[in-house]
Short mmCIF file of C-alpha atoms in Angstrom, two decimals:
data_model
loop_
_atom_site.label_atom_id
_atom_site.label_comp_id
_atom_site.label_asym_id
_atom_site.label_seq_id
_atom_site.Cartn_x
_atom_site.Cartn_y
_atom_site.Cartn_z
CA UNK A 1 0.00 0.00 0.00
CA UNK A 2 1.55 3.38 -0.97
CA UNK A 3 1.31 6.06 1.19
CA UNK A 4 -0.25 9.29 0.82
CA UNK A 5 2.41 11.10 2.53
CA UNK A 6 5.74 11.54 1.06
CA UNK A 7 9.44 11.20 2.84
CA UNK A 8 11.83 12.59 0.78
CA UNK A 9 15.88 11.48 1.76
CA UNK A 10 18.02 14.66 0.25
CA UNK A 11 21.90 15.04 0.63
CA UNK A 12 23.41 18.87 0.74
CA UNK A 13 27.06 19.98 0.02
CA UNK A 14 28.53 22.58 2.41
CA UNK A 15 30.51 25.23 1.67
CA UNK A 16 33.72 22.62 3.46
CA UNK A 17 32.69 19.79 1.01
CA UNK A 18 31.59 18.18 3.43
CA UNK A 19 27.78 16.21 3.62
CA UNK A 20 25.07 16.09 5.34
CA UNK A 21 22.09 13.64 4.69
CA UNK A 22 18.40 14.12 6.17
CA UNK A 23 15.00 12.98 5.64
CA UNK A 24 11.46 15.00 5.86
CA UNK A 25 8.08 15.09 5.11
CA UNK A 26 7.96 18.72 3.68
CA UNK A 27 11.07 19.18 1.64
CA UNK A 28 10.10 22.83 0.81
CA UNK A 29 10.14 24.30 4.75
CA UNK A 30 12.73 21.87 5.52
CA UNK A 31 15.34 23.31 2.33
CA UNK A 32 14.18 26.72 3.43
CA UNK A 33 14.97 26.00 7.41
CA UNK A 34 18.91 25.56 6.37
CA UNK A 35 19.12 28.22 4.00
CA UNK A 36 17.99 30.15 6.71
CA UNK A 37 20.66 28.48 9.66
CA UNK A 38 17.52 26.87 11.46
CA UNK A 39 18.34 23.65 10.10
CA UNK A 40 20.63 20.97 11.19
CA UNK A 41 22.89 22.40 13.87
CA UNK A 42 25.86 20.66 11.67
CA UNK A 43 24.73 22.79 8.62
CA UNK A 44 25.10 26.19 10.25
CA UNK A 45 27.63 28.05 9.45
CA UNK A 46 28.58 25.48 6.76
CA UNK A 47 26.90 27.80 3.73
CA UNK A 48 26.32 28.07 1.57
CA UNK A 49 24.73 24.83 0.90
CA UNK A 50 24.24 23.02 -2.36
CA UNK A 51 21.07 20.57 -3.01
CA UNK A 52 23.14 17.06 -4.13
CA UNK A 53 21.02 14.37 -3.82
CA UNK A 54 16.87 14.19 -3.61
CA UNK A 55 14.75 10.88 -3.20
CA UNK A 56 11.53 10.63 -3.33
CA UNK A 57 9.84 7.70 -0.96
CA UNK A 58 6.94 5.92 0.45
CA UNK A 59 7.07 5.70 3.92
CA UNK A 60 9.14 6.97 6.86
CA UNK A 61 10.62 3.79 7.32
CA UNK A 62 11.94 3.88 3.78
CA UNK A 63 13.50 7.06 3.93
CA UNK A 64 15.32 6.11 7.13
CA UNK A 65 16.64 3.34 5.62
CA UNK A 66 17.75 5.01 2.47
CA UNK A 67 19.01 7.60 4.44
CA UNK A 68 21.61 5.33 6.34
CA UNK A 69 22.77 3.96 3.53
CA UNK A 70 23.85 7.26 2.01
CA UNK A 71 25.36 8.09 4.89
CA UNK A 72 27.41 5.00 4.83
CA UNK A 73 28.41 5.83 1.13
CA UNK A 74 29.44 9.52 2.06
CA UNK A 75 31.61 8.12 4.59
CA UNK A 76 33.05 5.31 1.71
CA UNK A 77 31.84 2.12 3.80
CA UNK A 78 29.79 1.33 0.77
CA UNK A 79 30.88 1.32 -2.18
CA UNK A 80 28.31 -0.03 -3.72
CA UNK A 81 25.73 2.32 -3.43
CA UNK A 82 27.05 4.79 -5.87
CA UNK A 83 26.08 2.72 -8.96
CA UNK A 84 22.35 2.38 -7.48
CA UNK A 85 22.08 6.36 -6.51
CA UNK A 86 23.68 7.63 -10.00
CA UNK A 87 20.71 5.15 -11.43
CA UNK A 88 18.65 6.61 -9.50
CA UNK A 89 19.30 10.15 -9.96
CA UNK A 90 19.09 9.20 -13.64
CA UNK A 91 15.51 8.03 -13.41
CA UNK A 92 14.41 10.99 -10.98
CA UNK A 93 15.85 13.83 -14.14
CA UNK A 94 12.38 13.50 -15.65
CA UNK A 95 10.18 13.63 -11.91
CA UNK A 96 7.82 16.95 -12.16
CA UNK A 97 7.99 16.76 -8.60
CA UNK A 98 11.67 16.68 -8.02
CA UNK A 99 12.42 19.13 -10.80
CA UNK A 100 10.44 21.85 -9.18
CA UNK A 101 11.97 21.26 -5.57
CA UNK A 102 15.69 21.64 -7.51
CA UNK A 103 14.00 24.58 -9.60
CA UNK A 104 12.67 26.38 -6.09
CA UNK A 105 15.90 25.37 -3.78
CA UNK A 106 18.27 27.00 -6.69
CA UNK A 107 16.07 30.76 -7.09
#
């Protein structure tokens, strides 16, 4: 059963290179909470921040899970995962949905 509710997993680039991986339910406020420094505590004073990674998925638990795992490829303890997110970024290029949030996070 698919969820109404969406969880979105998105990865931002700090000014340091370094990255930091979340989840939410409203990627709009959430985008808008660290380009404002009421994000993350790790993500202030780490702008400007670029938008690297967005996923789009259907439940909570999901997002969690996908959100580990990038984690665990940002830190090079899996390897694998590359091939399956630049596949997946691939298949997101023609989302609506995830076009517009790149589109709004970039004005």
């Amino acid at each position: 059963m698919i969820s109404e509710k969406r969880w979105y997993v998105y990865m931002l680039q700090c000014k340091d290179g370094s990255l930091y991986t979340g989840i939410t339910d409203d990627i709009q406020k959430r985008l808008d909470a660290h380009r404002s420094g009421k994000g993350a505590k790790y993500t202030r004073g780490r702008g400007p921040l670029t938008l690297k990674y967005l996923e789009i998925c259907e439940s909570k638990g999901d997002a969690l899970r996908r959100e580990i795992e990038n984690q665990l490829y940002a830190q090079n303890l899996f390897p694998n995962l590359q091939a399956d997110i630049l596949k997946l970024i691939e298949s997101l290029e023609d989302n609506d949905d995830v076009q517009e949030i790149y589109h709004n996070w970039e004005e």
